Amino acid sequence: MFEKYAQHVQKHPKAIIAVWIVALLIAVPFMMQSDDVLNYDMTTMEGLDSESSTGQDLVDEYFDSSLAVDTVLVIPYSSSSELSDIESKLLDSSAMTDALTAQFGSGVVTYSIMGAFYGDDSSKGVLLVTIDLGDLSAMDEIGNLRTAIAAAVETSGLDIETYVTGSSAITYDTMDGANNDVKKIDPLSILLILILLGLFFYTLVTALVPPIVVGTAYGIVLALMFALGQVMDIFYITKTIVLVSMLGAGCDYSVFIIARYREERNYGNKNKEEALTEAIKWAGESVFTSGLAVIIGFAVMSLCSFAMVSTMAITLAMGIIVAMLAALTLIPAVIAIVGDKIFWPRKMSDYTGQSKVRKGFYGKMVTLSRRYFGWTGKFSTKHAGAIVAVAILITVPLGYVALTSEDSFDMISVMPDSEAKEGVDVMTENTYGGYLMPSYALIELESPVAEISTYTLAGTTMGVLTWTTEGKQYITTLQNSLIGYSMMGGTAGLIEQNDDNIGLVMGPISWESLYELAKETVIETVKAQAMAQGMTEEQAQAYAEAYATPSVVNHAIVGMDAMPDMIATPLEEFFTTYNAWDLEPGGYPITVASLIDYQVNIGAGLVSYSADSPDTTGMYIQLMVVVKDEPMSAESMDSVEKLRSVLADYSESNSWVVGTWVLGTGATLYDISEVVNSEFHWIELGVIVLIYVLLLFVLGSYFTPIRSLATIMMGVLWTLGVLHLVFVEAMGVDVIWIVPIVLFVICLGLGMDYDILVTTRIREGKLKGMSNDEAIQNALSWSGSIITLCGLIMGGTFLTLLLSGSSMLQEIGFALGFAILLDALFIVPYVVPALMHLMGDWSWKGPKFLTKKMMAAQNSDEEASAEAAPADAEASNNS
């Protein structure tokens, strides 16, 4: 097949090049927009069928108001007086409003104080301010928002630190970090490739050809990625991983063909056409098989239901397909046109043993390389048992570390250092980290808790919430059991009792019950103070009851330390606007209490109400659950599971609870990892089976594909073990759950390149009449330096990801770079030959129809069957 293909390429090289040029020109306008389709927040990506996604869909459909806050301003304070200054000089004055107006226009961006939050010491903590960007795009305006806030702080004259954080700011900083990474990684990767190829071929022109070919392919892939992004979400790291994968794999494929062409010209005594045909026939088969193995891995990975994983797999598969096609078409087409001039200014004679070049430093390195790989072939076959034993001894402990280590869900910890990340750290140090990204418990009820109507007060039409009879019972029961009263200084509910990491639970609030609780708290507090001053219990009780006027109780409610400003501020505005401080529930017109209940419960998104779905009003309620630790930490992920367990038990024991869902950023990440990990057991099995079938047909052997898969899996286990030892144990950085998945699929594909190259070369030697050990040693002698070069190229390009500001990309880069270098420098030169030696002729036991077909194909090539593999040790080249 490849021989006929080679003849076709040599007949139409100009047409092939023209097709690629036209394709690139068409791709240019689309590739320039590829960044526009990238998603920087995996929790918003589609395709996840889970409890959190189902719950979020219900909230989006049935709640017009939301508890979620996308952008938060964090302002740390060190004393009560500093907090007072921040409120009076920055937030309550015109400084902030004027700065936002100057930057965005009047009323476009607004803010409200969420509250002051602190830990054990109430005199210092953080002031949280919610920012509403309105219709503006957070991805475009976070930088401008920070500029406006800095101007407001300068105007106020305060010496304070401010941090704009929240999901929008985190996404913005992630994007900015990714763009900065590309600026560092791309040039270094290309420079590394040019240096390695230049040293290998000893000419700059040849070194330029593979990167140019891969660059052409990459431009086309970016256009394809833009098209894919119109229908699917593409996670931002995909673009970076595609680039380094294509640079590594594409240059490898190109080198396979160029090096084999040079070998056949120098030592096969073939003319240009014959040498190119032989290069495409043998190296082309290796490239096609290697590329197909990678594509199979990514194709199976694309079956994952989560869009981040599936689109990453599809994009990577597109990258490898286009890089492989470029290597199999563009490289041969260029060689067919320019011939030996591809090595300019070197001549083909410069690579022979008597040339001036070969007698210098370059020749010494070539001879040393040839001798080294000749030695590794002999050493590996002579000490095969010992090498395999050592490999097993290394695999056991590293495999144990890899299989027993816990991966992390914490996507914030792997962000590049940024203002948003610092804001999260400041919050976690001073108060509950979960305020930034709370979890939400959505509860569906048997019947509605409330009805919604309107009422006109002081000429203004306002929403009114009226609790149903069942609703009052539901809310009271939930408050007394599940939610508790810790927010108001009372006892904790079941959610907090079940988990020490829960700092706050807030749910629907009945104004009447809140008033009674606050009145009771005021009476108890004043009574205790009065008795401490010497009053009797009866006197103190009477004094406290007289003191607890409606105005005192209402001010106490608004001023509760644990009362979030998202509830307290609207209440204070209502009491002040309508001069209602002196009213109590029994003295209100019923509509006044209902107005307050509407403002608190509907406005804050605690009770369902949607103008588009009025029939579902009051059928759902939400609880906001705030964890103490950072929202994506391992402890907070455990809290998601505990919360779901409590809700499930509660639903089972209360028939009026129809369904429960836990949602929010932490819950979504937890569900993503659970779904992906459960599906990946089948994905891994599918990849292994399909690659085995591919290798069975390519190699015509039952057992060699098993050996290939086993050695690749060994390398993956070693890499995961070392990854955990380096990042977790040595650096104190958790390994993110997505890293092992990416490592497995990419290594099973790209890591197979070198195994396939040396195995097909061994098979070639066997077909040409060599013994098993002779074929092994000959294959390493001729392919060892190519494998080393390609390993350094691919491994080096992946290792450039260590320059990223994101520890997730650093982990991916380290893992893939280490795995590729391990495969190229140790497993293929030592472990593979040792196993092939021990397997002997069993390496080539396979279906008779495949064996006969390969022999027939070999015998049909008279020239190939007449030629023995080059054996002149002095005639070494860099292939």
C-alpha angles and dihedrals in degrees: 000000000000092000091058090044090053091055091050093051092051091052095053109027096136093050090051092051091047091053091053092048092051091047091052093048090051090048097051100084092046097044089055088063097046093108090061093070097050120113118211098187115065092191090069095051121114133241099058112130102192145118093269094049092047091049092048091052090054092049092049090051102041106029120070090184124052136209091208120105118200102185125037132178111215117201117179118209130191101200142020091252092054090050090052091050092050091052096044102037101034113021105025094038126069094261096094097037093049093049093050091046092050091051102039109010131261115319095351095113119031136179141199132193111252093189147268113283128190144163128229092325109062092192093073133037140099132303111217121207122185116221122207111201092186112203094345121114111251090208089061101036110040090089091050091047090055090050091052093048091049089053091049092051090049091051092049091055091227122145098219141128120239130192126195106207141144130108094304094049092045089053091048093050091046090055092047091049092049091052091050090049092055091053090057102035102045099057093043093050092051092045091051091051093048092050094048095044091044091054092044098050095025091226133091095215094061089045090057097051100072095046091048091050091047091045089055090050092046092054090054091047091053089056090049089048090053089053092048089049090063090069105022139038116253118201114229098240089060092078093054094045091048091053097051091040092053093044090051100039096035093051090046092053092047093049091050090060099038093047093047090050090053091047093052092047094050105035105015093058090227130147120242096270094047093046092050091047091052092046093052091043097055107017090037090057090051091048093048094047093046092047092047091052090053092046091050090053093050093042092057091043089055089066089074109117094224112089096218092061098036096049091044088054094046092048093047090048090052089050094052093043093053093042090050092048090049092051092047096045113020097042094050090042091054092047091047089057103038099025114184090358087084084082093052130181084025120076123215089249089061088071095055124099097256099048124112090241092054092049092056135066093297092055092049091053090048092050091046091050093049092048092047094053091042086055094047090054092053094040093049094050093043096048098029096134094050093048092051091047091052090048091053092047090053093044095055100062096034090046090051091052091047096049099041101041119104120234124217132242093197105120092169092061091057095050119113112263104276145143092267092053092046089051091056091049092050091050093049091050094051107030143349110326090209093072087083096053110013125185118239129214111208114198125191114206133208093239134008119281094208148012124225127220137146134256132187115229123175089346094308123113109222138177118262126203118202117189115228120227090253090043093058089051093048095048093046092048092048092047093049095046120016103024105030128188104272090116087065096040096268135112123313122251130230094276093058094038090057096050129037089200093068112099103173140010120191126181141157113322129210108211092216094054091043091052093050092048092048091047091051091049092050092049093049092048095047091043091055091049092049093050089049087058091055105269120139118248092256092048091046091049093051092045092050094048091051091047093052096082119163090257092053092046093047091050089047091054093050092045098048109133092222095045108105114233089233084074102025096051097055089046093051091048091049095050092046097044095049097031090238100143092111096051124101128197094260091049097048125099099248090248093061093058088044091052090055092046090050092050093049101040106029096033092051094044095245095126124040119254127153126170087212094052107033092159090069095054110136094001092110132043131188131217119200110218117194120197122210097223128063106298097244100039122121090255091052091049087054088051090060090057093045092049091052090049093052092048092048091052091046092050091049092053096043115056093195089067103086100180144347134207132182114211141161134098095299093047091047093052090047091052093046092055092044093050095044095045093049092049093045093068087067093039091054091049091048093050092049094048095046094046089049090054091048093051091044091060095040098045099028091224136119097204108033092068089053090050091049093051092045094053092047091050089048089055091049091053092048091049095049091048093050091043092058093044093050102039103029104031101030103029101026093232118134119233110243116234095239094060098075090048094052090044094053097049097041094044093047087056110030093029088058091065097084095039090053092046094054094038094052088047090053090049089049089055091049091051088051091057104264124141118251095260093042090053091049094050093043092049093052092044092056102030102033096086092046090051091049092049093047091045091053091048097048096035091045094051091051091047090057085074086075085079089065119110089224115085088207090062089042090055092047091048094047093046096048094040093049092045094050094046091046090052095045099041103036118006098048098039095043118011098040095050090045092053092043089053093050091047091050113173089353085079088074102038107124147128110322093227091058093045092050091047092053092047091049091050090050095047091049089064100073095184094050093049091049094052124079119209113272109274105174103119092199092055096075126151134180096265 
